Structures are given as C-alpha cells and as structure tokens.
Amino acid sequence: MPVAVFSQRKARVVAWLDERLALDRIREFLAHKTVPVHSGTIWYYFGGITLFLFGIQVATGILLLLYYRPTATEAYESVQFIVTRVEFGWLIRSLHSWSANLMILTAFVHMFSVAFLRGWRRPREVTWLSGIVLLGLTLAFGFSGYLLPWNTTAYFATKVGTDLAGSIPLIGPPLARFLRGGDDVTGGTLTRFFGFHVAVLPAVTTAVLAVHLALVQRFGISSPPWLKTSEGKVPQMRFVPNFLLRELMAWYAALAALGVLAALFPWPLGEKADPFAPAPAGIRPEWYFLAPFYTLKLLPSHVAFLEGEQAGLIGFGLLGLWWAALPFWGVRPDGRERTRLVTGTGVLLLAWLSSFTLLGYLK
Amino acid sequence: MPQVTRRSANWLLGGGVAGSLASFVYPVMRFLNPPATPEAPVNEVVVANAQQMLPNSGRVVKFGSKPVLLIRVGEAEWRAFGATCTHLNCTVQYRPESQQIWCACHNGFYDLNGRVVSGPPPRPLDEYAVRTRGQEIVIARKG
Ligand code: FES
C-alpha cells in the first residue's frame, strides 16, 4: 500500500475515534498540563510512585486470590502452598508484602512533601483531605492484609489492634465486635478481614483515588508559595512527555527496588496462629504501627481517670485530626501563612514518627 | 393553594425516599452485627496431669474457648489465671526465672496472685480455682 494511501486511512481512523472519544480534548488538556521545575521537583514523583505500587498491589493481589483460602483452618496452609508449591508463588507473595510496605512509605513521603511544599493551600484543601483519607485506607489495607496469613504475630497484632479499637469511648465496644465478627479474634475475624481487604477497601479506595486524581488534574501541580513571590513565574516542564518519562523512570526504579527486596528477602510466613499459645517474646506490629505502639508501651496503666491506652488513643486521634485539618489552620484568615506553626508541626510529627519507630524497632 | 400542595408533595416524596432508604440500611446494619454465639457453660475442666508439669512452670490450657494459664508453683501448689492480658488481650505466659506472669505484647508483669506488678495492664488477671484429683488437675471458675 503506497504511503499516501496509508496515511490517508490512518487519518480517517483517527478522525473517527476523535469524534467518538473526544480525543482532541484530552490531547489539548495534556498539552497544557505542566509541572513546576525547582529544587523540590523530585518530591513530585512520590505520589505517582505510590500509585504505581498500588497498581502492583492490585495485580499481585488478584494473583494471590487464585490460591488463598480465607478460613482459620486453611488460610495458613494455603499461603504455605502458595510460597512452596505454586511456581513463583513465593515471588508473588513477597512482592505483595514488600510493595505494601513500600507503598506505605512512599505515601508518607508524599504526604510530608506536600505538607512542607504547601501543596495543601487554597484551593487544594479537599485534595489534601482526600489524600488523608487515602492514607487511612492504605493503613486499613495493611492492618487487614496482615491477618490473612493467619500466623502468630498477625493473630496477636489483630487481637491488640481490635482491642484498642474497643477501648474508644462509646463506639468502641460495638466497633470491636463489628471488626472481629464476634467477641474474640477467630476464624470469623479472618473471613471478615478478607472481605474488607479484597472487596470493601478496594472499592472505596478506587472511588476516593478517582476524586484525588481528578482534583490534582483540576488544579494542576502546585509550586511552593515562596518561589512565586521571589522569582515571578516558576519555570515549568511539560507533563507529556517530559515529566511522564521521568516518572516512568521512577517507576522502574521502584520496580527494581521491589524486585531486589522481594527476591533477596522473601517475606517470612511465621508460625500458624494458635489461640492457646502465649504471645511470643519480641512481638511487635509492622513498622508503620510501631510509633503509636511504642508510645502505648511507655504510657502508664492510668492517665488521670482514663486507662493508658484510652488516653493514648485520644491523643493520637486529636493529633490525626489536627494534621488532617492543616489547610484550615495553616493560613490566617487574611491569607498570610502560619509558617512556623506549619513547619513546626510537620517537623515534630516527623520526628516523633521516625524516632519512635526506630525505638520500637530497637527495643 | 398550589404552593401548599407542591410543598406537601415534596415532603411526601422526600419522606418516602428516606423511609425506603432506611428500610434498606437497617437490615444491612443488623446483618453486619455478628450474632452472639452461645457457649456451652464450662464449669470444670480436667486440664492436665500432674506428672506433665514440673514445679515452677506454667502452660496455657483450654477452659472452654478461653485460654487459662496453669502454674505449678511448688510440688503441691497450683494456680490458674485467665491467660488473657487485661491490657489489650494478648495471651500471657509464666516466667520461671522471675516467678512472674509476663505479657510479651507490651511488657506487662503480674505476680503469682495475678496482680499487676508493672507495665500497662490496668487490672489483675481473673483467677480460677485449682483442685487436684489424684494426678488430675482440675480448674474451675471462682465464685
Ligand atoms: S496486651 Fe498485655 S501488656 Fe499489652
């Protein structure tokens, strides 16, 4: 077929698709989408990396579903079957566990970078809030998925976690029953957590993620306010192809890190949960719950009229709310920023999280 | 007059929609709440044979569906406590070195009367009665 005829046909197909899919609008939109270039540009990649790792979670999670069985008698054995008998089963499971952990890490990096670069300022308050909700959902994924192999550490982590939920004043007891599917952590809890992990949380997360991404599109990528004032317009790079290709490189780097971790340090399975065995020495939760865990360990059994963990929970709850409300107290009504308060809160929060995580790990 | 009719029509419609929504939500809420599983009342259980345990040792045994920590303190002295930590529900263990009961989860210690020695647990452990019947060790609910 002569070249001219071919290109004519191609143009016709493109025009046909254009008319039906409004491709020109998308093309137009992408052509104008840009990303600010400055010394902090590197932080813009972390949201995308988190998204990428979420994609890995969905893919490997679907694969694991083909063999996993969510009952107390079969769960542990089915994961054992996956990692010992199924070809590359060890790799898929290890990827799922490692990617989960990396995803939580990159989500935190993304959150703190947005906080420090002031990406939450007007009109992006709702974007920030949706991100906070996504972080909560991610942690819920972590907590519910952790139980699924039904091993000793998971069993006790869930006992402690749900009991902690049960000590919230008023709504605690019914909440704990709801989470456990009864008064104790049993096979019923496992089945419930499985339902949360593979159906409820993915559905909700997809919806909130859609809102989050749509808002990011709607308002574009923010640049820190101090750049705007000192240098006039912040230089920009085009999203397609400049930023996108760089982001893809970041995804490759994340994939490489993930592959190395998953292959060289396969995620251990531990021992099958036994409700009639004592909690083993040295038990502790996953690293992302270590900071609050270690704080609770330090609290005395009673603080004023509350039990220690109740006081702790109320403290964490207030701290979480304060942080989530950052866009609403970070700026004075007249539009001037409360710079020291914002940076101070962020630094303190980061310092508490990292130092207590480390302490919880070492002790 | 038409104003009033429109308004009451809106109320009717709104009320109907709200009512039907409630009729969907209520069963779902009830469904989410796990039914209580009645347990056959356990009063006494033969949990061990005296020969299986050395003095100054402990082990977790089943009392119905509950774990109970049985401790052989001395040759003829036995104690039993609910093995569920009063802090956040972990299962405790006996530490022969210090002759204390220990919870690994947040480092809670109890003495041999079940009272909190240190750490976060807010209350003492529940105590069970222990009797010996020949070589058999029997535990029972107290009181
Ligand atoms: S659960 Fe026993 S000390 Fe916390």
Short mmCIF file of C-alpha atoms and ligand atoms in Angstrom, two decimals:
data_model
loop_
_atom_site.label_atom_id
_atom_site.label_comp_id
_atom_site.label_asym_id
_atom_site.label_seq_id
_atom_site.Cartn_x
_atom_site.Cartn_y
_atom_site.Cartn_z
CA MET A 1 0.00 0.00 0.00
CA PRO A 2 1.52 3.35 -1.01
CA VAL A 3 2.44 5.61 1.87
CA ALA A 4 -0.03 8.32 0.88
CA VAL A 5 -2.98 5.94 0.95
CA PHE A 6 -1.87 4.56 4.29
CA SER A 7 -1.62 7.94 5.94
CA GLN A 8 -4.99 8.90 4.50
CA ARG A 9 -6.58 5.83 6.04
CA LYS A 10 -4.83 6.46 9.32
CA ALA A 11 -6.12 10.00 9.38
CA ARG A 12 -9.64 8.69 8.75
CA VAL A 13 -9.41 6.22 11.64
CA VAL A 14 -8.08 8.90 13.95
CA ALA A 15 -10.85 11.28 12.91
CA TRP A 16 -13.41 8.54 13.51
CA LEU A 17 -12.08 7.91 17.00
CA ASP A 18 -11.74 11.63 17.70
CA GLU A 19 -15.38 12.21 17.01
CA ARG A 20 -16.48 9.42 19.31
CA LEU A 21 -13.96 9.67 22.15
CA ALA A 22 -13.24 13.41 22.16
CA LEU A 23 -9.54 12.64 21.91
CA ASP A 24 -8.78 16.19 20.84
CA ARG A 25 -9.97 17.43 24.22
CA ILE A 26 -7.66 15.01 26.01
CA ARG A 27 -4.78 15.96 23.72
CA GLU A 28 -5.43 19.61 24.30
CA PHE A 29 -5.56 19.07 28.04
CA LEU A 30 -2.32 17.11 28.16
CA ALA A 31 -0.55 19.68 26.01
CA HIS A 32 -1.24 22.31 28.64
CA LYS A 33 -0.54 20.22 31.70
CA THR A 34 2.78 21.20 33.24
CA VAL A 35 4.87 20.50 36.29
CA PRO A 36 6.82 23.22 38.12
CA VAL A 37 10.60 22.93 37.97
CA HIS A 38 12.55 23.92 41.09
CA SER A 39 14.86 22.39 43.65
CA GLY A 40 11.98 20.40 45.18
CA THR A 41 10.68 18.91 41.94
CA ILE A 42 11.91 15.45 42.94
CA TRP A 43 9.18 15.25 45.57
CA TYR A 44 6.52 15.41 42.87
CA TYR A 45 7.35 11.85 41.85
CA PHE A 46 6.27 10.22 45.07
CA GLY A 47 2.52 10.44 44.53
CA GLY A 48 2.98 8.70 41.20
CA ILE A 49 5.22 6.04 42.71
CA THR A 50 2.59 5.37 45.36
CA LEU A 51 0.01 5.00 42.61
CA PHE A 52 2.29 2.61 40.76
CA LEU A 53 2.80 0.46 43.85
CA PHE A 54 -0.96 0.42 44.36
CA GLY A 55 -1.20 -0.99 40.84
CA ILE A 56 1.31 -3.70 41.78
CA GLN A 57 -0.84 -4.48 44.82
CA VAL A 58 -3.93 -4.89 42.70
CA ALA A 59 -2.15 -7.15 40.21
CA THR A 60 -0.35 -9.37 42.73
CA GLY A 61 -3.42 -9.38 45.00
CA ILE A 62 -5.57 -10.76 42.20
CA LEU A 63 -2.99 -13.47 41.58
CA LEU A 64 -2.89 -14.45 45.25
CA LEU A 65 -6.68 -14.68 45.28
CA LEU A 66 -6.47 -17.66 42.96
CA TYR A 67 -4.99 -19.86 45.71
CA TYR A 68 -5.73 -18.17 49.02
CA ARG A 69 -8.48 -19.54 51.31
CA PRO A 70 -9.89 -17.26 53.98
CA THR A 71 -10.66 -19.66 56.83
CA ALA A 72 -8.84 -20.32 60.08
CA THR A 73 -8.19 -23.94 59.19
CA GLU A 74 -6.95 -23.31 55.66
CA ALA A 75 -5.51 -19.80 55.44
CA TYR A 76 -2.05 -20.56 56.77
CA GLU A 77 -1.79 -23.74 54.74
CA SER A 78 -2.95 -22.02 51.58
CA VAL A 79 -0.28 -19.32 51.92
CA GLN A 80 2.24 -22.06 52.62
CA PHE A 81 1.04 -23.78 49.48
CA ILE A 82 1.48 -20.56 47.52
CA VAL A 83 5.04 -20.00 48.69
CA THR A 84 6.22 -23.61 48.47
CA ARG A 85 4.28 -25.33 45.71
CA VAL A 86 2.95 -22.76 43.30
CA GLU A 87 5.56 -21.75 40.74
CA PHE A 88 6.80 -18.26 41.55
CA GLY A 89 4.25 -18.19 44.35
CA TRP A 90 6.97 -17.10 46.79
CA LEU A 91 7.79 -14.21 44.47
CA ILE A 92 4.22 -13.02 44.03
CA ARG A 93 3.54 -13.14 47.75
CA SER A 94 6.82 -11.50 48.58
CA LEU A 95 6.13 -8.76 46.04
CA HIS A 96 2.70 -8.18 47.53
CA SER A 97 4.10 -7.83 51.06
CA TRP A 98 7.08 -5.71 50.09
CA SER A 99 5.11 -3.49 47.78
CA ALA A 100 2.57 -2.91 50.54
CA ASN A 101 5.33 -1.71 52.83
CA LEU A 102 7.00 0.45 50.22
CA MET A 103 3.65 1.92 49.29
CA ILE A 104 3.02 3.00 52.85
CA LEU A 105 6.48 4.51 52.98
CA THR A 106 6.05 6.45 49.72
CA ALA A 107 2.59 7.57 50.77
CA PHE A 108 4.12 9.07 53.92
CA VAL A 109 6.90 10.70 51.90
CA HIS A 110 4.29 12.12 49.54
CA MET A 111 2.21 13.45 52.43
CA PHE A 112 5.09 15.15 54.20
CA SER A 113 6.46 16.63 50.99
CA VAL A 114 3.05 18.07 50.15
CA ALA A 115 2.82 19.44 53.67
CA PHE A 116 6.22 21.12 53.55
CA LEU A 117 5.88 22.38 49.97
CA ARG A 118 2.49 23.85 50.90
CA GLY A 119 0.58 21.89 48.29
CA TRP A 120 -2.50 21.99 50.56
CA ARG A 121 -3.11 25.72 50.22
CA ARG A 122 -6.27 27.13 48.72
CA PRO A 123 -7.89 25.77 46.55
CA ARG A 124 -6.40 22.36 47.26
CA GLU A 125 -7.86 21.73 50.73
CA VAL A 126 -10.10 18.93 49.52
CA THR A 127 -7.25 17.32 47.61
CA TRP A 128 -5.31 17.21 50.88
CA LEU A 129 -8.27 15.77 52.77
CA SER A 130 -8.83 13.09 50.14
CA GLY A 131 -5.15 12.23 50.46
CA ILE A 132 -5.50 11.85 54.22
CA VAL A 133 -8.46 9.54 53.67
CA LEU A 134 -6.37 7.53 51.19
CA LEU A 135 -3.60 7.21 53.77
CA GLY A 136 -6.12 5.90 56.29
CA LEU A 137 -7.41 3.42 53.72
CA THR A 138 -3.85 2.33 52.97
CA LEU A 139 -3.22 1.66 56.65
CA ALA A 140 -6.51 -0.25 56.80
CA PHE A 141 -5.31 -2.34 53.87
CA GLY A 142 -2.12 -3.01 55.79
CA PHE A 143 -3.92 -3.96 59.00
CA SER A 144 -6.48 -6.23 57.34
CA GLY A 145 -4.00 -7.86 54.98
CA TYR A 146 -1.59 -8.56 57.80
CA LEU A 147 -4.01 -11.03 59.40
CA LEU A 148 -4.67 -13.02 56.25
CA PRO A 149 -1.75 -15.49 56.52
CA TRP A 150 -3.13 -16.36 59.97
CA ASN A 151 0.23 -16.57 61.70
CA THR A 152 1.08 -15.92 65.33
CA THR A 153 2.24 -12.33 65.01
CA ALA A 154 -0.75 -11.45 62.86
CA TYR A 155 -3.12 -13.09 65.31
CA PHE A 156 -1.83 -11.11 68.28
CA ALA A 157 -1.48 -7.90 66.30
CA THR A 158 -5.15 -8.21 65.42
CA LYS A 159 -6.12 -9.01 68.99
CA VAL A 160 -4.29 -5.92 70.20
CA GLY A 161 -5.48 -3.71 67.34
CA THR A 162 -9.15 -4.60 67.67
CA ASP A 163 -8.99 -4.40 71.46
CA LEU A 164 -7.54 -0.96 71.08
CA ALA A 165 -10.44 -0.03 68.82
CA GLY A 166 -12.71 -1.44 71.52
CA SER A 167 -11.33 0.94 74.11
CA ILE A 168 -12.52 4.02 72.23
CA PRO A 169 -15.18 5.61 74.45
CA LEU A 170 -18.79 4.90 73.43
CA ILE A 171 -18.44 3.50 69.91
CA GLY A 172 -15.53 1.23 70.88
CA PRO A 173 -17.30 -1.95 72.03
CA PRO A 174 -19.70 -2.27 69.07
CA LEU A 175 -16.85 -1.34 66.71
CA ALA A 176 -14.63 -4.09 68.10
CA ARG A 177 -17.45 -6.63 67.74
CA PHE A 178 -18.06 -5.47 64.19
CA LEU A 179 -14.38 -5.77 63.29
CA ARG A 180 -13.93 -9.17 64.89
CA GLY A 181 -17.21 -10.64 63.86
CA GLY A 182 -17.75 -11.65 67.48
CA ASP A 183 -16.23 -11.16 70.90
CA ASP A 184 -12.86 -12.62 70.06
CA VAL A 185 -10.45 -12.85 67.18
CA THR A 186 -11.44 -16.10 65.49
CA GLY A 187 -11.80 -17.59 62.04
CA GLY A 188 -14.80 -15.29 61.70
CA THR A 189 -12.49 -12.31 62.02
CA LEU A 190 -10.26 -13.70 59.31
CA THR A 191 -13.16 -14.09 56.91
CA ARG A 192 -14.33 -10.56 57.67
CA PHE A 193 -10.89 -9.05 57.22
CA PHE A 194 -10.59 -10.89 53.94
CA GLY A 195 -13.85 -9.29 52.79
CA PHE A 196 -12.62 -5.85 53.84
CA HIS A 197 -9.24 -6.38 52.23
CA VAL A 198 -10.34 -7.63 48.83
CA ALA A 199 -13.75 -6.02 48.35
CA VAL A 200 -14.70 -3.13 50.62
CA LEU A 201 -11.36 -1.33 50.79
CA PRO A 202 -10.53 -1.67 47.08
CA ALA A 203 -13.95 -0.30 46.12
CA VAL A 204 -13.76 2.66 48.47
CA THR A 205 -10.12 3.34 47.63
CA THR A 206 -10.81 3.36 43.91
CA ALA A 207 -13.54 5.93 44.39
CA VAL A 208 -11.50 8.21 46.66
CA LEU A 209 -8.45 7.81 44.44
CA ALA A 210 -10.53 8.91 41.46
CA VAL A 211 -11.54 12.06 43.34
CA HIS A 212 -7.96 12.69 44.45
CA LEU A 213 -6.56 12.36 40.92
CA ALA A 214 -9.39 14.36 39.38
CA LEU A 215 -8.67 17.20 41.81
CA VAL A 216 -4.96 17.04 41.03
CA GLN A 217 -5.87 17.38 37.35
CA ARG A 218 -8.36 20.12 38.01
CA PHE A 219 -5.97 22.39 39.92
CA GLY A 220 -2.67 21.32 38.45
CA ILE A 221 0.51 20.82 40.39
CA SER A 222 1.18 23.50 42.95
CA SER A 223 4.52 25.15 43.43
CA PRO A 224 5.65 26.41 46.82
CA PRO A 225 4.40 29.94 47.51
CA TRP A 226 7.84 31.34 48.32
CA LEU A 227 9.03 30.68 44.74
CA LYS A 228 6.20 32.67 43.23
CA THR A 229 6.94 35.77 45.21
CA SER A 230 10.69 35.92 44.81
CA GLU A 231 11.17 34.98 41.16
CA GLY A 232 7.94 35.79 39.43
CA LYS A 233 6.76 32.83 37.39
CA VAL A 234 8.06 29.40 38.31
CA PRO A 235 9.57 27.60 35.30
CA GLN A 236 7.54 24.63 34.15
CA MET A 237 8.14 21.41 32.25
CA ARG A 238 5.53 19.74 30.11
CA PHE A 239 3.77 16.80 31.68
CA VAL A 240 3.80 14.88 28.40
CA PRO A 241 6.42 13.80 27.60
CA ASN A 242 8.98 15.39 29.94
CA PHE A 243 7.53 14.62 33.34
CA LEU A 244 5.82 11.42 32.31
CA LEU A 245 9.02 9.84 31.03
CA ARG A 246 10.85 10.80 34.19
CA GLU A 247 8.02 9.40 36.26
CA LEU A 248 8.24 6.17 34.29
CA MET A 249 11.94 6.01 35.17
CA ALA A 250 10.98 6.44 38.82
CA TRP A 251 8.53 3.56 38.44
CA TYR A 252 11.25 1.42 37.00
CA ALA A 253 13.49 2.32 39.91
CA ALA A 254 10.70 1.42 42.34
CA LEU A 255 10.15 -1.85 40.49
CA ALA A 256 13.85 -2.63 40.67
CA ALA A 257 13.97 -1.94 44.40
CA LEU A 258 10.87 -4.05 44.85
CA GLY A 259 12.27 -6.92 42.80
CA VAL A 260 15.51 -6.94 44.73
CA LEU A 261 13.77 -6.86 48.10
CA ALA A 262 11.21 -9.49 47.18
CA ALA A 263 13.76 -11.85 45.67
CA LEU A 264 16.55 -11.47 48.21
CA PHE A 265 14.44 -11.14 51.32
CA PRO A 266 11.35 -13.26 50.76
CA TRP A 267 8.66 -12.26 53.20
CA PRO A 268 8.59 -14.79 56.07
CA LEU A 269 5.43 -16.70 56.82
CA GLY A 270 5.99 -17.32 60.53
CA GLU A 271 4.13 -19.93 62.54
CA LYS A 272 0.48 -20.78 62.34
CA ALA A 273 -1.66 -18.88 64.83
CA ASP A 274 -2.60 -20.85 67.91
CA PRO A 275 -5.22 -19.20 70.14
CA PHE A 276 -3.93 -21.27 73.05
CA ALA A 277 -0.29 -20.29 72.83
CA PRO A 278 1.13 -17.30 74.68
CA ALA A 279 2.20 -14.23 72.73
CA PRO A 280 5.81 -14.86 71.71
CA ALA A 281 8.61 -12.72 73.13
CA GLY A 282 9.69 -9.83 70.93
CA ILE A 283 6.27 -9.49 69.31
CA ARG A 284 5.61 -6.16 67.66
CA PRO A 285 3.45 -4.79 64.92
CA GLU A 286 4.52 -3.80 61.43
CA TRP A 287 6.88 -0.85 61.34
CA TYR A 288 4.17 1.60 60.30
CA PHE A 289 2.30 0.99 63.54
CA LEU A 290 5.45 0.97 65.67
CA ALA A 291 5.45 4.63 66.69
CA PRO A 292 2.00 4.53 68.32
CA PHE A 293 2.74 1.00 69.60
CA TYR A 294 5.89 2.12 71.34
CA THR A 295 4.17 5.20 72.72
CA LEU A 296 1.44 2.99 74.21
CA LYS A 297 4.09 0.77 75.73
CA LEU A 298 5.54 3.77 77.55
CA LEU A 299 2.23 5.06 78.88
CA PRO A 300 1.37 4.13 82.45
CA SER A 301 -1.70 1.98 83.03
CA HIS A 302 -3.73 5.00 84.05
CA VAL A 303 -3.57 8.61 82.92
CA ALA A 304 -5.81 10.79 85.05
CA PHE A 305 -9.18 8.99 85.03
CA LEU A 306 -8.52 7.13 81.77
CA GLU A 307 -6.82 3.85 81.08
CA GLY A 308 -3.42 4.36 79.49
CA GLU A 309 -4.36 3.21 76.03
CA GLN A 310 -7.53 5.27 76.04
CA ALA A 311 -5.51 8.36 76.79
CA GLY A 312 -3.07 7.33 74.05
CA LEU A 313 -5.84 6.77 71.54
CA ILE A 314 -7.46 10.10 72.29
CA GLY A 315 -4.05 11.70 71.88
CA PHE A 316 -3.41 10.01 68.52
CA GLY A 317 -6.93 10.86 67.39
CA LEU A 318 -6.54 14.54 68.21
CA LEU A 319 -3.12 14.64 66.58
CA GLY A 320 -4.52 13.00 63.45
CA LEU A 321 -7.41 15.46 63.29
CA TRP A 322 -5.10 18.41 63.81
CA TRP A 323 -2.86 17.21 61.00
CA ALA A 324 -5.79 16.49 58.67
CA ALA A 325 -7.09 19.99 59.31
CA LEU A 326 -3.76 21.53 58.31
CA PRO A 327 -5.17 23.56 55.38
CA PHE A 328 -7.64 25.20 57.74
CA TRP A 329 -5.25 26.42 60.40
CA GLY A 330 -2.14 26.72 58.25
CA VAL A 331 -3.26 30.05 56.82
CA ARG A 332 -4.62 33.07 58.69
CA PRO A 333 -7.98 34.49 57.63
CA ASP A 334 -6.13 37.33 55.87
CA GLY A 335 -4.22 34.80 53.74
CA ARG A 336 -0.86 35.04 55.44
CA GLU A 337 0.57 31.67 56.29
CA ARG A 338 1.31 30.46 59.82
CA THR A 339 4.70 29.34 58.58
CA ARG A 340 6.34 28.46 61.85
CA LEU A 341 3.33 26.56 63.13
CA VAL A 342 3.04 24.53 59.92
CA THR A 343 6.73 23.70 59.66
CA GLY A 344 7.00 23.12 63.40
CA THR A 345 4.05 20.72 63.48
CA GLY A 346 5.38 18.86 60.44
CA VAL A 347 8.88 18.56 61.83
CA LEU A 348 7.65 17.45 65.25
CA LEU A 349 5.31 14.87 63.75
CA LEU A 350 8.05 13.55 61.51
CA ALA A 351 10.48 13.47 64.43
CA TRP A 352 8.04 11.59 66.66
CA LEU A 353 7.16 9.08 63.94
CA SER A 354 10.73 8.35 62.95
CA SER A 355 12.31 8.31 66.41
CA PHE A 356 9.59 6.18 67.98
CA THR A 357 9.55 3.82 65.03
CA LEU A 358 13.28 3.37 65.49
CA LEU A 359 12.96 2.97 69.27
CA GLY A 360 10.13 0.48 68.87
CA TYR A 361 12.30 -1.43 66.45
CA LEU A 362 15.39 -1.50 68.61
CA LYS A 363 13.76 -2.29 71.94
CA MET B 1 -53.08 26.54 47.32
CA PRO B 2 -50.82 25.03 44.63
CA GLN B 3 -47.85 26.18 46.77
CA VAL B 4 -49.03 24.11 49.69
CA THR B 5 -49.74 21.11 47.53
CA ARG B 6 -46.29 21.24 46.00
CA ARG B 7 -44.66 21.50 49.35
CA SER B 8 -46.57 18.62 50.84
CA ALA B 9 -45.86 16.58 47.72
CA ASN B 10 -42.16 17.23 48.27
CA TRP B 11 -42.46 16.18 51.87
CA LEU B 12 -44.27 13.05 50.84
CA LEU B 13 -41.70 12.19 48.23
CA GLY B 14 -38.79 13.00 50.50
CA GLY B 15 -40.30 11.05 53.35
CA GLY B 16 -40.97 8.11 51.10
CA VAL B 17 -37.41 8.06 49.79
CA ALA B 18 -35.97 8.44 53.28
CA GLY B 19 -38.24 5.67 54.55
CA SER B 20 -37.26 3.31 51.79
CA LEU B 21 -33.57 4.12 52.32
CA ALA B 22 -33.95 3.33 55.99
CA SER B 23 -35.58 0.06 55.11
CA PHE B 24 -32.51 -0.84 53.05
CA VAL B 25 -29.97 0.36 55.57
CA TYR B 26 -31.50 -1.18 58.67
CA PRO B 27 -31.26 -4.84 57.63
CA VAL B 28 -27.71 -4.25 56.41
CA MET B 29 -26.71 -2.73 59.75
CA ARG B 30 -28.24 -5.65 61.58
CA PHE B 31 -26.56 -8.08 59.21
CA LEU B 32 -23.15 -6.55 59.96
CA ASN B 33 -23.60 -7.17 63.67
CA PRO B 34 -22.37 -10.69 64.37
CA PRO B 35 -24.88 -12.86 66.24
CA ALA B 36 -23.86 -13.91 69.73
CA THR B 37 -22.61 -17.47 69.73
CA PRO B 38 -23.87 -19.05 72.93
CA GLU B 39 -21.19 -21.08 74.63
CA ALA B 40 -21.92 -24.25 76.47
CA PRO B 41 -21.23 -23.20 80.05
CA VAL B 42 -17.98 -24.73 81.26
CA ASN B 43 -17.60 -25.06 84.98
CA GLU B 44 -14.83 -27.52 85.49
CA VAL B 45 -12.18 -28.89 83.21
CA VAL B 46 -9.56 -31.51 83.71
CA VAL B 47 -6.65 -29.70 82.13
CA ALA B 48 -3.50 -31.60 82.90
CA ASN B 49 -1.85 -34.44 84.60
CA ALA B 50 0.41 -33.51 87.48
CA GLN B 51 3.25 -35.54 86.02
CA GLN B 52 3.29 -33.45 82.87
CA MET B 53 4.40 -30.31 84.63
CA LEU B 54 7.46 -29.59 86.71
CA PRO B 55 7.31 -27.30 89.72
CA ASN B 56 7.96 -23.67 88.78
CA SER B 57 6.46 -24.00 85.33
CA GLY B 58 3.33 -22.89 83.57
CA ARG B 59 1.33 -23.63 80.46
CA VAL B 60 -1.73 -22.31 78.69
CA VAL B 61 -4.67 -24.72 78.73
CA LYS B 62 -8.16 -24.62 77.27
CA PHE B 63 -11.05 -23.73 79.50
CA GLY B 64 -13.93 -23.99 77.09
CA SER B 65 -12.95 -21.50 74.43
CA LYS B 66 -10.84 -19.42 76.80
CA PRO B 67 -7.12 -19.77 77.39
CA VAL B 68 -6.17 -20.23 81.02
CA LEU B 69 -2.64 -20.13 82.40
CA LEU B 70 -2.00 -23.01 84.76
CA ILE B 71 1.05 -22.65 87.01
CA ARG B 72 2.63 -25.25 89.17
CA VAL B 73 4.20 -23.06 91.79
CA GLY B 74 5.59 -25.76 94.06
CA GLU B 75 5.28 -29.50 94.46
CA ALA B 76 1.66 -29.34 95.56
CA GLU B 77 0.79 -25.75 94.86
CA TRP B 78 -1.12 -24.87 91.73
CA ARG B 79 -2.64 -21.64 90.49
CA ALA B 80 -4.66 -20.71 87.45
CA PHE B 81 -5.49 -17.36 85.87
CA GLY B 82 -7.32 -16.29 82.79
CA ALA B 83 -4.45 -16.06 80.27
CA THR B 84 -5.93 -13.03 78.56
CA CYS B 85 -3.98 -9.92 79.43
CA THR B 86 -6.18 -7.20 80.88
CA HIS B 87 -4.35 -4.62 78.81
CA LEU B 88 -5.04 -5.38 75.17
CA ASN B 89 -5.97 -9.01 75.05
CA CYS B 90 -2.70 -10.82 74.36
CA THR B 91 -2.07 -14.22 75.89
CA VAL B 92 0.28 -14.16 78.87
CA GLN B 93 2.96 -16.68 79.87
CA TYR B 94 4.74 -17.84 83.00
CA ARG B 95 8.35 -16.73 83.52
CA PRO B 96 10.09 -19.23 85.77
CA GLU B 97 13.23 -17.07 86.23
CA SER B 98 11.34 -14.26 87.91
CA GLN B 99 8.35 -16.33 89.06
CA GLN B 100 6.06 -13.82 87.44
CA ILE B 101 3.45 -13.82 84.73
CA TRP B 102 4.54 -11.91 81.67
CA CYS B 103 2.76 -10.44 78.69
CA ALA B 104 5.08 -10.09 75.70
CA CYS B 105 2.92 -7.59 73.88
CA HIS B 106 3.69 -4.52 75.96
CA ASN B 107 5.85 -5.95 78.69
CA GLY B 108 3.21 -6.28 81.38
CA PHE B 109 4.12 -8.23 84.54
CA TYR B 110 1.77 -9.85 87.08
CA ASP B 111 2.68 -11.62 90.30
CA LEU B 112 1.57 -15.09 91.32
CA ASN B 113 -1.67 -13.68 92.67
CA GLY B 114 -2.48 -12.19 89.30
CA ARG B 115 -1.86 -8.64 90.47
CA VAL B 116 -0.15 -6.17 88.19
CA VAL B 117 3.49 -5.63 89.10
CA SER B 118 4.50 -3.34 86.26
CA GLY B 119 3.64 -2.33 82.73
CA PRO B 120 0.41 -1.13 81.18
CA PRO B 121 -2.20 -3.70 82.33
CA PRO B 122 -4.90 -1.84 84.25
CA ARG B 123 -6.44 -4.74 86.18
CA PRO B 124 -5.40 -8.04 87.78
CA LEU B 125 -5.92 -11.30 85.91
CA ASP B 126 -9.05 -13.34 86.60
CA GLU B 127 -8.32 -16.12 89.00
CA TYR B 128 -9.54 -19.70 88.65
CA ALA B 129 -9.77 -22.35 91.32
CA VAL B 130 -7.45 -25.34 91.02
CA ARG B 131 -8.08 -28.70 92.61
CA THR B 132 -6.17 -31.91 92.34
CA ARG B 133 -7.92 -35.25 91.98
CA GLY B 134 -5.20 -37.81 92.31
CA GLN B 135 -2.91 -36.95 89.44
CA GLU B 136 -5.55 -34.93 87.62
CA ILE B 137 -5.52 -31.17 87.75
CA VAL B 138 -8.98 -29.63 87.61
CA ILE B 139 -9.70 -25.95 87.20
CA ALA B 140 -12.97 -24.26 87.85
CA ARG B 141 -14.46 -20.80 87.76
CA LYS B 142 -14.12 -18.98 91.04
CA GLY B 143 -17.08 -17.67 92.97
S1 FES C 1 -1.65 -6.76 75.94
FE1 FES C 1 -0.59 -7.45 77.66
S2 FES C 1 0.66 -5.78 78.14
FE2 FES C 1 -0.48 -5.05 76.45
#
